[in-house]
Coordinates of C-alpha atoms in Angstrom, one line a residue:
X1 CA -2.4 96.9 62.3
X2 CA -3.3 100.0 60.1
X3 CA -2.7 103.4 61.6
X4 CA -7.2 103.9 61.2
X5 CA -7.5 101.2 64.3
X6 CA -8.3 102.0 67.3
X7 CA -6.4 99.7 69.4
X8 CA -4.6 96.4 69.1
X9 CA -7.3 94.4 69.7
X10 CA -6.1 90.0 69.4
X11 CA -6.3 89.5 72.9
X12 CA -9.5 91.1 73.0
X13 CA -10.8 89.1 70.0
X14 CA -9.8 86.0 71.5
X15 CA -10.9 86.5 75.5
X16 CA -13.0 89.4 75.5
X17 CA -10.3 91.4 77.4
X18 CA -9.8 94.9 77.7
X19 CA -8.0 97.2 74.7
X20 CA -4.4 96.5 75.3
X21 CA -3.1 99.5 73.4
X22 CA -4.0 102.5 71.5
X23 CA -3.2 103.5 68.2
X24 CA -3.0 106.5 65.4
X25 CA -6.0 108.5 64.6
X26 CA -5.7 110.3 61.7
X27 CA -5.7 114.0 62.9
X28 CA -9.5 114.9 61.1
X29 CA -10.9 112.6 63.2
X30 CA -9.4 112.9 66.7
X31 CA -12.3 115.2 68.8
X32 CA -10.1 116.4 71.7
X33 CA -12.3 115.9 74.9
X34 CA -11.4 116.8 78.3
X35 CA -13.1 115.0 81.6
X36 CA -13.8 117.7 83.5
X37 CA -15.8 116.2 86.3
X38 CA -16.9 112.9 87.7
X39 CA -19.6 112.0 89.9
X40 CA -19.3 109.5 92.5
X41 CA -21.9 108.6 95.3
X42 CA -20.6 108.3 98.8
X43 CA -18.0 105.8 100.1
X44 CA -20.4 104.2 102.6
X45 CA -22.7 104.0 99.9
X46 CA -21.1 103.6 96.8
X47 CA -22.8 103.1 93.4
X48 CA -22.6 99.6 91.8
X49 CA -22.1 98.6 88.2
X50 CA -24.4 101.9 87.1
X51 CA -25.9 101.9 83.9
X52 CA -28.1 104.7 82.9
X53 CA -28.1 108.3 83.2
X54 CA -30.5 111.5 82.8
X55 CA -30.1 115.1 83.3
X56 CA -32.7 117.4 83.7
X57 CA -33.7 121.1 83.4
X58 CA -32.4 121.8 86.1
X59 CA -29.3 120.5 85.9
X60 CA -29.6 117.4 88.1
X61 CA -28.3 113.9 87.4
X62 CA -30.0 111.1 87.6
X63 CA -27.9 107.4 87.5
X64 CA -29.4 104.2 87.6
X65 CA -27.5 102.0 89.9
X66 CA -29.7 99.1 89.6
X67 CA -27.5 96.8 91.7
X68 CA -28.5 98.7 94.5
X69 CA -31.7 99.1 93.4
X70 CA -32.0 102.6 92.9
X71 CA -31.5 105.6 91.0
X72 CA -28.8 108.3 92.4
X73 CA -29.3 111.9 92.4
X74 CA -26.9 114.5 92.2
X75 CA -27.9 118.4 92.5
X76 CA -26.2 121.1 89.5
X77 CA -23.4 121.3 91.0
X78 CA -22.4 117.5 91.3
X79 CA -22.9 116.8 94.7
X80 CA -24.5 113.7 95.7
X81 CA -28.2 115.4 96.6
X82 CA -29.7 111.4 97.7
X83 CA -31.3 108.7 95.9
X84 CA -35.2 107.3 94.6
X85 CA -35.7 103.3 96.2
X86 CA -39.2 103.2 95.3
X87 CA -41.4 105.0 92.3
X88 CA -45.2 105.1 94.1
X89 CA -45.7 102.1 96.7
X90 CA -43.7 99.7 95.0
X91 CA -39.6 99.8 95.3
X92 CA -37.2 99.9 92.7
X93 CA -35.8 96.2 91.6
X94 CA -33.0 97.1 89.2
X95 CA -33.6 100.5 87.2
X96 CA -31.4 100.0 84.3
X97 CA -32.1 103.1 81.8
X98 CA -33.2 106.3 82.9
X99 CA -35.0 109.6 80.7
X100 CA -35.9 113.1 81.3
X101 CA -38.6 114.1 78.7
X102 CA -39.4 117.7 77.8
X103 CA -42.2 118.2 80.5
X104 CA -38.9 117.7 82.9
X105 CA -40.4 114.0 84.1
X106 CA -38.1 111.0 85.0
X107 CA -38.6 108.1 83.1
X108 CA -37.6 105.2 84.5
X109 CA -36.7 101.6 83.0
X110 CA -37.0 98.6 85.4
X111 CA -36.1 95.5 84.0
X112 CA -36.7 93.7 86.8
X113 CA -40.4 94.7 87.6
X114 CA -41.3 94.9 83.6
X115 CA -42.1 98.2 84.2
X116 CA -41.5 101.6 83.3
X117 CA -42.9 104.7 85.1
X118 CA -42.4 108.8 85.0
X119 CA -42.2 110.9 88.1
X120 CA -42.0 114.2 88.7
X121 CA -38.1 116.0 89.2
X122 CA -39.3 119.4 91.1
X123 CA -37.9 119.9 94.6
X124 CA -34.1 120.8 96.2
X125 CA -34.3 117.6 97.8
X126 CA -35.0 113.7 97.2
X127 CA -36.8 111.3 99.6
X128 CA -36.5 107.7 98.9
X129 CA -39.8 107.9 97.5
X130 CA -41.7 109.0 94.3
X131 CA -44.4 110.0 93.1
X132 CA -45.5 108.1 90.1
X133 CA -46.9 110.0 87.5
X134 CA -46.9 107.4 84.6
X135 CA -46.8 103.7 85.2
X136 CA -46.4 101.4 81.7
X137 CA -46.3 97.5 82.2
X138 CA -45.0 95.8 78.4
X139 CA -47.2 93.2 77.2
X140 CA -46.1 89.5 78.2
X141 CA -44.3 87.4 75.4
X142 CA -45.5 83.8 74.6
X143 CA -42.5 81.8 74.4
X144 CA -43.7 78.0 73.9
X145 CA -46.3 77.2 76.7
X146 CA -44.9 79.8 78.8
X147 CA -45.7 83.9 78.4
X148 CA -42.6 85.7 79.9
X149 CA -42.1 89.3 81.3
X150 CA -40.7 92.1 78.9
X151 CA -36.9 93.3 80.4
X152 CA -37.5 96.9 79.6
X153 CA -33.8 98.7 80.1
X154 CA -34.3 102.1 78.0
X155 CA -36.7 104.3 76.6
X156 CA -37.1 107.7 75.6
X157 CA -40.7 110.3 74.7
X158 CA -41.5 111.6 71.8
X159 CA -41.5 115.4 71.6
X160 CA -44.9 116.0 72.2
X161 CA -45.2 113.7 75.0
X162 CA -47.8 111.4 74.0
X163 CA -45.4 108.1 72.7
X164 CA -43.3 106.7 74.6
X165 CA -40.6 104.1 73.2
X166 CA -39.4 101.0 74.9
X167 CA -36.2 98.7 74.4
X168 CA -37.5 94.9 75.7
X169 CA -33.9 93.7 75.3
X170 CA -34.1 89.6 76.1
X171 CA -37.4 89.4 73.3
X172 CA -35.5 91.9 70.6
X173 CA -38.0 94.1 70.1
X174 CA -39.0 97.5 70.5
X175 CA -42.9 98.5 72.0
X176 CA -44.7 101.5 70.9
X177 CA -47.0 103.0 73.3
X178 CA -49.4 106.0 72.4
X179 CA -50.1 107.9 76.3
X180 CA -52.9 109.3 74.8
X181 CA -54.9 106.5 72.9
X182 CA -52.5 103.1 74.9
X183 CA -52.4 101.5 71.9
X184 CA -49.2 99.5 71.8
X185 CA -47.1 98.6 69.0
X186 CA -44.7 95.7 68.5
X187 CA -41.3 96.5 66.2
X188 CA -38.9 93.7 65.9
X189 CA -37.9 90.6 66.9
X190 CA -34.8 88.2 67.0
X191 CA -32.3 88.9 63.8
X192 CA -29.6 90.2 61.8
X193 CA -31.9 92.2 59.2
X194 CA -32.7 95.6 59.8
X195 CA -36.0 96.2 61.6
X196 CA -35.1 93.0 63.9
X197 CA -32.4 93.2 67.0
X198 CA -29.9 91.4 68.7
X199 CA -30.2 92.2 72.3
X200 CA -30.9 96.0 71.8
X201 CA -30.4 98.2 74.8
X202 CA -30.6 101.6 74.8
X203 CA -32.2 104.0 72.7
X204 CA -32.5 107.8 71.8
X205 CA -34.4 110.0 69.4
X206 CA -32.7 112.7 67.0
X207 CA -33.7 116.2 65.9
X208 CA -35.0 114.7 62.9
X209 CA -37.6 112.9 64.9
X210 CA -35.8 109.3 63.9
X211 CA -35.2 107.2 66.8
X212 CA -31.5 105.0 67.1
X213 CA -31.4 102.0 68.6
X214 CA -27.6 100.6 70.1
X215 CA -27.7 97.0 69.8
X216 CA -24.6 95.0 71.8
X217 CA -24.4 92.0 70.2
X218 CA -25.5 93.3 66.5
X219 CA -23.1 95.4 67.5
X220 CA -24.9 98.3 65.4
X221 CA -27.1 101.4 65.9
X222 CA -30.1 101.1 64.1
X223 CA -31.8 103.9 62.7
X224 CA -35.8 104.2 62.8
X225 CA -38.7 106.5 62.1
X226 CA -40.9 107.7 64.1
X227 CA -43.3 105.0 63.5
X228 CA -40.7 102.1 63.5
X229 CA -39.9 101.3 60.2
X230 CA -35.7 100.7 59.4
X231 CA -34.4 103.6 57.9
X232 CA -30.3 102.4 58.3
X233 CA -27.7 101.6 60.2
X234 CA -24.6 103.0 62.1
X235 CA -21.1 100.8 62.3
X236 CA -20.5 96.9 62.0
X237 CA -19.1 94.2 64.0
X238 CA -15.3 94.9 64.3
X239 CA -12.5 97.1 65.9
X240 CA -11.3 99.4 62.9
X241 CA -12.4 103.0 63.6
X242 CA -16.5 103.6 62.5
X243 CA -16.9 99.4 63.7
X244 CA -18.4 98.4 66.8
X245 CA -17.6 95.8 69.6
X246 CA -20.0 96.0 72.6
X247 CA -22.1 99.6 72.3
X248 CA -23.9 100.0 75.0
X249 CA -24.9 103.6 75.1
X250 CA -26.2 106.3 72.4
X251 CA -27.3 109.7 72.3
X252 CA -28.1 111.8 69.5
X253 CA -27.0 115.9 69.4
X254 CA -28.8 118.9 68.2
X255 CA -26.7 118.8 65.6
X256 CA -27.6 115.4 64.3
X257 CA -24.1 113.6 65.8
X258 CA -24.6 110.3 67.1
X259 CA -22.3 109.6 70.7
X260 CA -21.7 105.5 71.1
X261 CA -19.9 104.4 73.7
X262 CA -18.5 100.8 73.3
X263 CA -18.1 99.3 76.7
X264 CA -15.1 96.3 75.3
X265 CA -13.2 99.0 73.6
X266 CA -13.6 101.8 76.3
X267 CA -14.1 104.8 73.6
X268 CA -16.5 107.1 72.4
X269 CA -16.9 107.4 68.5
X270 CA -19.0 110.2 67.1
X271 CA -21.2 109.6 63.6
X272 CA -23.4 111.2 61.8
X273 CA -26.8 110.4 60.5
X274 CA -25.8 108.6 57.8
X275 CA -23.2 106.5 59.5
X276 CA -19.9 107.8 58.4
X277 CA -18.2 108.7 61.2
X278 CA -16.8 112.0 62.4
X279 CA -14.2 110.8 64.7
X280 CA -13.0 109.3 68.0
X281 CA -13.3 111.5 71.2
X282 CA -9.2 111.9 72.5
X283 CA -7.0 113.3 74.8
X284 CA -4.7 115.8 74.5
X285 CA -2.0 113.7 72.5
X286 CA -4.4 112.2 70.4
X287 CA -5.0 108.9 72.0
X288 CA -8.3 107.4 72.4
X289 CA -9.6 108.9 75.6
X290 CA -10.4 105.9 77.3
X291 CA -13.2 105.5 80.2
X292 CA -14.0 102.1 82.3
X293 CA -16.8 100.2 80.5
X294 CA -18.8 103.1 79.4
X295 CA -22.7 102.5 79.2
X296 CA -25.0 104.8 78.7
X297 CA -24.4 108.4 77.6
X298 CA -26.3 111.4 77.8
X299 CA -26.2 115.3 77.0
X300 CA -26.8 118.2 78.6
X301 CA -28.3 121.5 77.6
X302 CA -25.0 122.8 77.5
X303 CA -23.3 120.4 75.4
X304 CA -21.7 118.5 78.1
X305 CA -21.6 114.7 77.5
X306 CA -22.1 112.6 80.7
X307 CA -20.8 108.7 80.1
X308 CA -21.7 105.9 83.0
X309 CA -18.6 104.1 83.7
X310 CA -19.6 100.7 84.7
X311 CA -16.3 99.3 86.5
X312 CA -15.4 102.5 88.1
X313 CA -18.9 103.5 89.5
X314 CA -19.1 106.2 88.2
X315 CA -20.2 109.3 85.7
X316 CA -17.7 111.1 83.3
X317 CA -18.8 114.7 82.5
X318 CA -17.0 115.7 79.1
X319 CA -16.7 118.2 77.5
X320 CA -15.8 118.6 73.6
X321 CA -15.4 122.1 71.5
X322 CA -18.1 122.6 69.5
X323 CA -20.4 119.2 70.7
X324 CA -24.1 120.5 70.4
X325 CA -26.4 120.3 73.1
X326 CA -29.4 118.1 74.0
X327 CA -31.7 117.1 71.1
X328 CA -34.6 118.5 73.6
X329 CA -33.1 120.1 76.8
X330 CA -36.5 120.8 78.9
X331 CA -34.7 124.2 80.4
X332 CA -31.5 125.9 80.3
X333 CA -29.6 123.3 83.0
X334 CA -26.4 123.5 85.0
X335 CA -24.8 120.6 85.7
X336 CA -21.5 119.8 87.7
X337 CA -19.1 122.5 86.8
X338 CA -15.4 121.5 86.6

């Protein structure tokens, strides 16, 4: 293999296994990152195969442990601070994607319940229960004779509040939906091409306004504008360096850098806009700093990068010199401090 890959990858290829071995990065591209924190619920209640994560402005995270059928909260200094079980009278199924908009609301995906609602994040402590503030049910699909539910795992508001947009990830597509007028709008559908998906799952918006859409099995981040049209596309199927395997998770900087995690390989590569890539997060030799199935990522207003390990249940909090903050940080936040 060349010295540009980021692992030796055959057995992975061939079974789907993890990254047996890392391998050169060419020094311009190697983003020393440190972990400098993890967040962990309880023993006696541990987190399960978590997915999504939010931070808001002040400084509390938010992870989606839909196995358990809720979403964990820890306070600005990483301490587990409870957990949400039910958004108004109805309880949580399996939250899979979470969102903290700039009016400092939760946004929460629930694939289960084809359903995604806002509630409010003010108050020291969490009950099990809250307050719904926006409640959005995805149109049904017509599949044959049947019409289906929408699986809605991700979403993210537009700056101004008013348009919220969905990932439906078993129909491909993405929906539209104006708070203000509910008109909804359909982008997508089944395919290779750009402006169609294959199984897209998380989403986030950029400071240019463009939305980016991580797709696991078109293995791609698909670049969109506001109003849904294909504008491009970040990485291909593959395992070189600036390819993708399984991404699951994407956030976009203030400075326009694009975080995907890819949850086969167990990195974090860093692109720009245009897709080229800027490099590969690493450790202190300049390996491939490697997390447990990452999922989805997030920042924080102070540049910190938070990635949901799947397998080890839990949240990395990284830090990288010079990473921008949050596209749209709602207030100065915290966060867990080292």
């Amino acid at each position: 293999m060349t010295g540009a890959r980021l692992a030796v990858v055959a057995l992975a290829v061939l079974t789907s296994a993890a990254i047996c071995a890392a391998a050169a990065i060419p020094p311009a591209q190697r983003l020393r990152a440190e972990i400098v924190a993890t967040l962990a619920a309880p023993a006696d209640g541990p987190m399960a195969m978590p997915t999504g994560v939010a931070v808001d402005g002040g400084g509390r995270v938010y992870v989606a442990d839909g196995v358990n059928h809720r979403v964990v909260v820890f306070d600005a200094e990483g301490r587990f601070a409870g957990a949400i079980r039910s958004a108004g009278e109805t309880e949580l199924a399996r939250p899979m994607g979470l969102h903290v908009d700039r009016q400092n609301r939760l946004w929460i995906a629930d694939g289960s319940l084809n359903r995604v609602v806002a509630v409010a994040t003010a108050g020291a402590n969490w009950p099990a229960r809250a307050d719904v503030l926006v409640e959005l049910r995805l149109p049904l699909v017509r599949r044959g004779e049947r019409l289906e539910p929408a699986e809605p795992t991700d979403m993210t508001v537009s700056r101004d509040g008013t348009q919220v947009y969905i990932v439906d990830n078993n129909h491909h597509r993405l929906v539209l939906q104006d708070l203000k007028t509910q008109a909804v709008q359909i982008v997508g559908g089944p395919g290779q091409g750009l402006g169609q998906f294959q199984w897209p799952f998380t989403i986030s918006q950029g400071p240019d306004d463009y939305l980016y859409v991580c797709e696991v099995i078109g293995a791609r981040v698909q670049r969109l504008s506001p109003a849904g049209r294909p504008a491009g596309r970040i990485g291909r199927w593959g395992v070189e360096m600036g390819e993708l395997y399984r991404p699951k998770g994407v956030v976009v900087g203030a400075d326009g850098s694009v975080y995907v995690s890819d949850s086969t390989l167990g990195v974090v590569q860093v692109f720009r806009t245009d897709g080229t890539l800027r490099g590969v997060l690493t450790d202190g030799q300049g390996a491939p700093l490697r997390f447990q199935h990452p999922m989805g990522v997030t920042l924080d207003a102070r540049g910190r990068l938070y990635v949901v390990e799947l397998t080890a249940n839990r949240v990395a909090v990284v830090t990288v010199p010079g990473m921008a903050p949050a596209t749209r940080p709602a207030a100065p936040a915290g966060g867990p401090r080292p």
